[in-house]
Amino acid sequence: MEMKRYPNDGCCERLHLDVCVDERTPRHGILELLKKLRPEWKSEDIQIKAFTEGITNQLMGCYVGSLMQDPILLVRVYGQMTELFMDRDKEMEMFRVLHKHGCGPELYCSFTNGICYEFVKGVVLDDTLLRQPSVYRLIATEMGKIHSIKSGETGNSSPVLWSRLSQFLNLVQTSDAAEQQKSSAHVEAPCLKIIIKEMEELKSHLTHINSPVVLCHNDLLTKNVIYNQEEGAVKFIDYEYADFNYQAYDIGNHFNEFAGINNVDSSLYPSCELQFDWLTAYLESFKWFNGMDSTVTKKEVLELYAQVCKFSLVAHLFWCLWALLQAKHSTIDFDFQRYAMARFNYYFEKKPEFFGMKLP
C-alpha cells in the first residue's frame, strides 16, 4: 500500500492511500485502509455496516464493538463514472473548510476510488422531522452559518450553477443513449430540446435577480441532514456538489426535496407559512454570522421568498439532467430515468406559479 501526502492550502496535508475498494466485495480493501487509519483495530474484530440511503455512492460504517456506542469510521466508495461530473479535489476542499468552521466532519484520507471520514452522531432526517419547527429552524440556522463562510478560503467564488448545468447537458448529449440503461421500459424520458429551451429561458430570467453568491451545499436533501436531538443541533453531510452558488438556489433546492426521492410528490412542497418561518430563521442566522443586526423585516422575508421560488425551478432541471446521466452509468439499484421524468414534471407543475412571481 502506497501512502502519499498532498499539500492542502499550505497549512496542512491530506493523506492519500493507494488502495482501491471493490464495490461488490469491499471488505478486503477496507481492511487495507484501516491498517493505516486504525492500526489498533484487529481485522477479525472489525465489523462493516452498509448504509443504503445514498443513490450516488456506496457508504459503509466500520467499527469494533458496538455500532451504537463505539467510534465509527465511514468509508465512501464513489459511484461508477462519477468522475465524469464530480470535482473530487473541490469536494475535499469543502470537507476541510466546513470542518474548520465546525460545520462538518473530519476527512481522514482519500483513496483511489473514495474517501474515509468521521461519523457524525445523530439520526438521518426523515419527512416527519423535516417539518418540525424546532428541527427546520436548526437547518435554516446552519445553512445561514455556511452561507456566511467567506470566499477567501476557497478560491474562486463565481456561481457554479450555469457551468454545471452545461457540463451535465453536454455529458448527456454525448453519451450513448442505449449504453448501460437501467430504467423501466415504460417510463418516458424527458425531451432534451425542451430542457435546453427551458434552461435558456431561466438563465435569461434569473441572472437579473440579485441573489447573493455564497458558499452552498447544493444538495440538501433529507438524507444529507443529521439531527442530534441531545445536542439540539444539525449537521450537513456529503459535499460532492458544495461550491459557491446563488443563495436562493440552495434554499429552493432544499425546499424541492420535501417532495422526496423514491416517490416524488410535489404536494409535499412546504407551505408558505413554513417557508416564511424557515426563511426568517435563516435570515436571522445569516445576518448574525455576517456581523449585522439580526432583526428581520417582513419585506426581507418576502423578497427572499420570491427569489427562492424562482431559483427552485432551475434545480429541477439540474437533477433531471443528473438523473439522465446516472441512468447511463450508475450501478446502484435505482430507477434514475423515472426520477428524471418526475423532476421534469415537477418543474412544469411549479413553473406557472413561480416564474412570473413579482419581486417585492
Coordinates of C-alpha atoms in Angstrom, one line a residue:
M1 CA 0.0 0.0 0.0
E2 CA 1.5 3.3 -1.1
M3 CA 0.8 6.4 1.0
K4 CA 1.0 9.9 -0.2
R5 CA 0.5 13.3 1.4
Y6 CA -0.8 16.2 -0.7
P7 CA -0.5 19.9 0.2
N8 CA -3.8 21.3 1.4
D9 CA -4.0 25.1 1.3
G10 CA -0.4 25.3 2.6
C11 CA -1.4 24.8 6.2
C12 CA -1.8 21.0 6.4
E13 CA -1.5 17.9 4.4
R14 CA -4.1 15.5 3.0
L15 CA -3.4 11.8 3.3
H16 CA -4.0 9.7 0.2
L17 CA -3.8 5.9 0.3
D18 CA -3.2 3.9 -2.9
V19 CA -6.0 1.4 -2.3
C20 CA -9.0 0.5 -4.5
V21 CA -12.1 -0.8 -2.7
D22 CA -14.2 -3.2 -4.8
E23 CA -17.8 -2.1 -4.6
R24 CA -19.0 -5.7 -4.8
T25 CA -16.6 -7.2 -2.3
P26 CA -15.4 -4.2 -0.3
R27 CA -14.1 -5.8 2.9
H28 CA -10.5 -6.6 1.7
G29 CA -9.9 -3.0 0.5
I30 CA -11.4 -1.5 3.6
L31 CA -9.2 -3.6 5.9
E32 CA -6.2 -2.3 3.9
L33 CA -7.3 1.3 4.7
L34 CA -7.9 0.5 8.3
K35 CA -4.4 -0.9 8.8
K36 CA -3.2 2.7 8.3
L37 CA -6.1 4.6 9.8
R38 CA -6.9 2.4 12.8
P39 CA -3.8 0.1 13.3
E40 CA -5.0 -0.8 16.8
W41 CA -8.2 -2.5 15.4
K42 CA -7.8 -6.2 14.9
S43 CA -9.0 -7.3 11.5
E44 CA -11.0 -10.2 12.9
D45 CA -12.9 -7.8 15.2
I46 CA -13.8 -5.2 12.5
Q47 CA -17.4 -5.0 11.5
I48 CA -18.8 -3.2 8.4
K49 CA -22.3 -1.9 8.1
A50 CA -23.6 -0.8 4.7
F51 CA -25.8 2.3 4.7
T52 CA -28.4 2.2 1.9
E53 CA -29.8 5.8 1.8
G54 CA -27.5 7.1 -1.0
I55 CA -28.2 6.9 -4.7
T56 CA -24.8 8.1 -6.0
N57 CA -22.2 6.3 -3.9
Q58 CA -21.8 3.3 -1.5
L59 CA -21.4 4.3 2.2
M60 CA -20.2 1.9 4.9
G61 CA -19.6 2.3 8.6
C62 CA -16.6 0.5 10.2
Y63 CA -16.3 -0.2 13.9
V64 CA -15.1 -2.6 16.6
G65 CA -17.6 -3.4 19.3
S66 CA -21.0 -1.8 19.4
L67 CA -22.4 0.2 16.4
M68 CA -24.3 2.4 18.9
Q69 CA -21.6 3.1 21.4
D70 CA -18.1 2.8 19.8
P71 CA -16.3 5.1 17.3
I72 CA -17.3 4.6 13.7
L73 CA -15.2 5.4 10.7
L74 CA -17.1 6.0 7.4
V75 CA -15.9 4.7 4.0
R76 CA -17.5 6.0 0.9
V77 CA -16.9 4.3 -2.4
Y78 CA -17.5 6.6 -5.4
G79 CA -20.2 5.6 -7.8
Q80 CA -19.2 4.3 -11.2
M81 CA -18.2 7.0 -13.7
T82 CA -19.0 9.8 -11.3
E83 CA -15.5 11.3 -12.1
L84 CA -17.1 12.5 -15.3
F85 CA -19.1 15.2 -13.5
M86 CA -17.6 15.4 -9.9
D87 CA -14.6 17.5 -8.9
R88 CA -13.2 15.4 -6.1
D89 CA -10.5 17.9 -5.2
K90 CA -13.2 20.5 -4.7
E91 CA -15.1 18.1 -2.5
M92 CA -12.1 17.5 -0.3
E93 CA -11.5 21.2 -0.1
M94 CA -15.1 21.7 1.1
F95 CA -14.5 19.0 3.7
R96 CA -11.6 21.0 5.1
V97 CA -13.3 24.3 5.1
L98 CA -16.6 23.1 6.6
H99 CA -14.8 21.1 9.3
K100 CA -12.6 24.1 10.1
H101 CA -15.8 26.1 10.8
G102 CA -17.4 23.4 12.9
C103 CA -19.9 22.6 10.1
G104 CA -18.8 19.2 9.0
P105 CA -16.9 16.0 9.9
E106 CA -13.1 15.5 9.6
L107 CA -11.8 13.9 6.4
Y108 CA -9.3 11.2 7.3
C109 CA -8.0 10.3 3.9
S110 CA -8.8 9.8 0.3
F111 CA -8.1 6.6 -1.6
T112 CA -8.2 5.5 -5.3
N113 CA -12.0 5.4 -5.5
G114 CA -13.3 7.0 -2.4
I115 CA -12.8 8.8 0.9
C116 CA -12.7 7.9 4.7
Y117 CA -14.2 10.4 7.1
E118 CA -15.6 11.0 10.6
F119 CA -19.0 9.7 11.6
V120 CA -21.5 12.4 12.6
K121 CA -23.6 11.4 15.6
G122 CA -27.3 11.7 15.2
V123 CA -30.1 10.4 13.1
V124 CA -30.7 10.9 9.4
L125 CA -33.6 13.2 8.9
D126 CA -37.0 11.8 7.9
D127 CA -40.0 13.5 6.4
T128 CA -41.6 14.0 9.8
L129 CA -38.6 15.6 11.4
L130 CA -38.1 17.8 8.3
R131 CA -41.4 19.6 9.1
Q132 CA -41.0 20.0 12.8
P133 CA -40.4 23.8 13.5
S134 CA -37.7 23.1 16.1
V135 CA -35.8 21.0 13.5
Y136 CA -36.3 23.0 10.3
R137 CA -35.2 26.2 12.2
L138 CA -32.0 24.4 13.1
I139 CA -31.5 23.6 9.4
A140 CA -32.2 27.2 8.4
T141 CA -29.7 28.4 11.0
E142 CA -27.0 26.0 9.9
M143 CA -27.4 27.0 6.3
G144 CA -27.1 30.6 7.3
K145 CA -23.9 29.9 9.0
I146 CA -22.4 28.0 6.0
H147 CA -23.6 30.7 3.6
S148 CA -21.5 33.2 5.7
I149 CA -18.2 31.5 5.1
K150 CA -16.1 33.9 3.0
S151 CA -14.7 33.2 -0.4
G152 CA -11.1 33.9 0.6
E153 CA -10.8 30.4 2.0
T154 CA -11.9 28.6 -1.2
G155 CA -10.5 30.5 -4.1
N156 CA -13.0 31.1 -7.0
S157 CA -16.4 32.5 -5.8
S158 CA -18.3 32.6 -9.1
P159 CA -21.7 30.8 -9.1
V160 CA -21.3 27.2 -10.3
L161 CA -24.9 26.7 -11.4
W162 CA -24.7 27.5 -15.1
S163 CA -21.4 25.9 -15.8
R164 CA -22.5 22.7 -14.1
L165 CA -25.8 22.6 -16.0
S166 CA -23.9 23.0 -19.3
Q167 CA -21.5 20.2 -18.2
F168 CA -24.3 17.8 -17.4
L169 CA -26.1 18.7 -20.6
N170 CA -23.0 18.1 -22.7
L171 CA -22.4 14.7 -21.0
V172 CA -25.9 13.6 -21.5
Q173 CA -25.8 14.6 -25.2
T174 CA -22.5 12.9 -25.9
S175 CA -23.4 9.6 -24.1
D176 CA -24.7 6.6 -25.9
A177 CA -28.4 6.7 -25.0
A178 CA -28.6 2.9 -25.0
E179 CA -25.5 2.2 -23.0
Q180 CA -26.0 0.6 -19.6
Q181 CA -29.5 1.9 -19.4
K182 CA -31.2 0.7 -16.2
S183 CA -34.7 2.2 -16.4
S184 CA -38.2 1.0 -16.7
A185 CA -39.1 0.3 -20.3
H186 CA -42.5 2.0 -20.0
V187 CA -41.1 5.3 -18.5
E188 CA -41.0 8.2 -20.9
A189 CA -37.7 10.2 -21.0
P190 CA -37.6 14.0 -20.7
C191 CA -37.0 15.7 -24.0
L192 CA -33.6 17.4 -24.2
K193 CA -34.7 20.0 -26.6
I194 CA -37.3 21.2 -24.1
I195 CA -34.8 21.1 -21.3
I196 CA -32.4 23.3 -23.3
K197 CA -35.2 25.7 -24.2
E198 CA -36.2 26.0 -20.5
M199 CA -32.6 26.4 -19.3
E200 CA -32.0 29.3 -21.7
E201 CA -35.2 31.0 -20.6
L202 CA -34.4 30.5 -16.9
K203 CA -30.9 31.7 -17.3
S204 CA -32.1 34.9 -19.0
H205 CA -34.6 35.5 -16.2
L206 CA -32.6 34.5 -13.1
T207 CA -29.4 36.4 -14.0
H208 CA -31.3 39.6 -13.5
I209 CA -32.3 38.6 -9.9
N210 CA -29.9 39.9 -7.3
S211 CA -29.4 36.8 -5.2
P212 CA -26.1 36.8 -3.3
V213 CA -23.4 34.3 -4.3
V214 CA -22.5 32.3 -1.2
L215 CA -20.9 29.0 -0.2
C216 CA -23.7 26.5 -0.8
H217 CA -24.2 22.8 -0.1
N218 CA -26.2 22.5 -3.3
D219 CA -27.6 19.0 -2.4
L220 CA -29.5 19.4 0.8
L221 CA -32.0 16.5 0.6
T222 CA -33.4 14.9 3.7
K223 CA -30.7 12.2 3.9
N224 CA -27.9 14.8 3.9
V225 CA -29.0 16.3 7.2
I226 CA -28.0 14.6 10.5
Y227 CA -30.1 15.6 13.6
N228 CA -28.6 15.2 17.1
Q229 CA -31.5 15.6 19.5
E230 CA -29.3 15.5 22.6
E231 CA -27.2 18.5 21.4
G232 CA -30.1 20.2 19.7
A233 CA -28.1 20.6 16.5
V234 CA -28.0 19.5 12.9
K235 CA -25.0 18.9 10.6
F236 CA -25.0 18.7 6.8
I237 CA -23.1 15.8 5.2
D238 CA -21.9 14.9 1.6
Y239 CA -20.2 17.8 -0.1
E240 CA -19.9 16.5 -3.7
Y241 CA -21.8 19.5 -5.1
A242 CA -20.7 22.1 -2.5
D243 CA -19.4 25.2 -4.1
F244 CA -20.2 28.9 -4.5
N245 CA -23.7 29.4 -5.9
Y246 CA -26.8 31.6 -5.6
Q247 CA -28.2 31.8 -2.1
A248 CA -31.8 31.4 -3.3
Y249 CA -30.8 28.3 -5.3
D250 CA -29.5 26.4 -2.2
I251 CA -32.7 27.2 -0.3
G252 CA -35.0 26.5 -3.2
N253 CA -33.3 23.2 -3.9
H254 CA -33.8 22.2 -0.3
F255 CA -37.5 23.1 -0.4
N256 CA -37.9 20.9 -3.5
E257 CA -36.5 18.0 -1.6
F258 CA -39.5 18.0 0.7
A259 CA -41.2 16.1 -2.1
G260 CA -39.0 13.0 -1.6
I261 CA -36.9 10.9 -3.9
N262 CA -38.3 7.4 -4.3
N263 CA -41.8 8.7 -5.0
V264 CA -41.7 12.4 -5.8
D265 CA -44.8 14.1 -4.5
S266 CA -45.0 17.8 -5.3
S267 CA -47.9 18.3 -2.9
L268 CA -45.3 17.9 -0.1
Y269 CA -43.6 21.2 -1.1
P270 CA -43.5 23.3 2.0
S271 CA -46.4 25.6 2.7
C272 CA -46.0 29.4 2.6
E273 CA -46.3 29.5 6.4
L274 CA -43.5 27.0 6.8
Q275 CA -41.3 28.8 4.2
F276 CA -41.8 32.2 5.9
D277 CA -40.8 30.8 9.3
W278 CA -37.9 28.9 7.8
L279 CA -36.7 32.0 5.9
T280 CA -37.0 34.2 9.0
A281 CA -34.7 31.8 11.0
Y282 CA -32.3 31.7 8.1
L283 CA -32.0 35.5 7.7
E284 CA -31.5 35.9 11.4
S285 CA -28.6 33.4 11.2
F286 CA -27.2 34.8 8.0
K287 CA -27.2 38.4 9.3
W288 CA -25.8 37.4 12.7
F289 CA -22.9 35.4 11.2
N290 CA -22.1 38.3 8.9
G291 CA -21.9 40.7 11.9
M292 CA -25.1 42.5 11.1
D293 CA -28.2 43.4 13.2
S294 CA -30.1 40.1 13.1
T295 CA -33.5 41.8 13.1
V296 CA -35.5 40.6 10.1
T297 CA -38.3 42.6 8.4
K298 CA -41.3 41.2 6.6
K299 CA -40.1 42.8 3.4
E300 CA -36.8 40.9 3.6
V301 CA -38.6 37.6 4.0
L302 CA -41.0 38.3 1.1
E303 CA -38.1 39.3 -1.2
L304 CA -36.1 36.1 -0.4
Y305 CA -39.2 34.0 -0.7
A306 CA -39.8 35.2 -4.2
Q307 CA -36.2 34.7 -5.2
V308 CA -36.3 31.1 -3.7
C309 CA -39.4 30.2 -5.6
K310 CA -37.8 31.3 -8.9
F311 CA -34.5 29.6 -8.3
S312 CA -36.2 26.4 -7.2
L313 CA -37.3 25.9 -10.8
V314 CA -33.8 25.5 -12.2
A315 CA -32.9 22.9 -9.5
H316 CA -35.5 20.6 -11.1
L317 CA -33.7 20.8 -14.5
F318 CA -30.3 20.2 -12.8
W319 CA -31.4 17.0 -11.1
C320 CA -33.3 15.9 -14.2
L321 CA -30.1 16.0 -16.2
W322 CA -28.1 14.4 -13.3
A323 CA -30.6 11.5 -13.3
L324 CA -30.4 11.0 -17.0
L325 CA -26.6 10.9 -16.7
Q326 CA -26.8 8.4 -13.8
A327 CA -29.2 6.2 -15.7
K328 CA -26.4 5.6 -18.2
H329 CA -23.6 4.8 -15.8
S330 CA -24.6 4.1 -12.2
T331 CA -24.5 0.5 -10.8
I332 CA -26.9 1.5 -8.0
D333 CA -30.3 -0.1 -8.0
F334 CA -32.4 2.9 -8.6
D335 CA -34.7 3.9 -11.5
F336 CA -32.9 7.1 -12.4
Q337 CA -34.9 7.7 -15.7
R338 CA -38.2 7.5 -13.7
Y339 CA -36.8 10.1 -11.3
A340 CA -35.7 12.3 -14.2
M341 CA -39.2 12.3 -15.5
A342 CA -40.6 13.1 -12.1
R343 CA -38.4 16.1 -11.7
F344 CA -39.2 17.2 -15.3
N345 CA -43.0 17.1 -14.5
Y346 CA -42.4 18.7 -11.1
Y347 CA -40.8 21.6 -12.9
F348 CA -43.7 22.2 -15.2
E349 CA -46.1 21.9 -12.4
K350 CA -44.4 24.7 -10.5
K351 CA -43.3 27.0 -13.3
P352 CA -46.7 28.8 -13.9
E353 CA -46.8 29.7 -10.2
F354 CA -43.2 30.7 -9.7
F355 CA -41.8 32.0 -12.9
G356 CA -44.0 35.1 -13.2
M357 CA -43.9 35.9 -9.5
K358 CA -43.2 39.6 -8.8
L359 CA -40.3 40.5 -6.6
P360 CA -41.4 43.0 -3.9

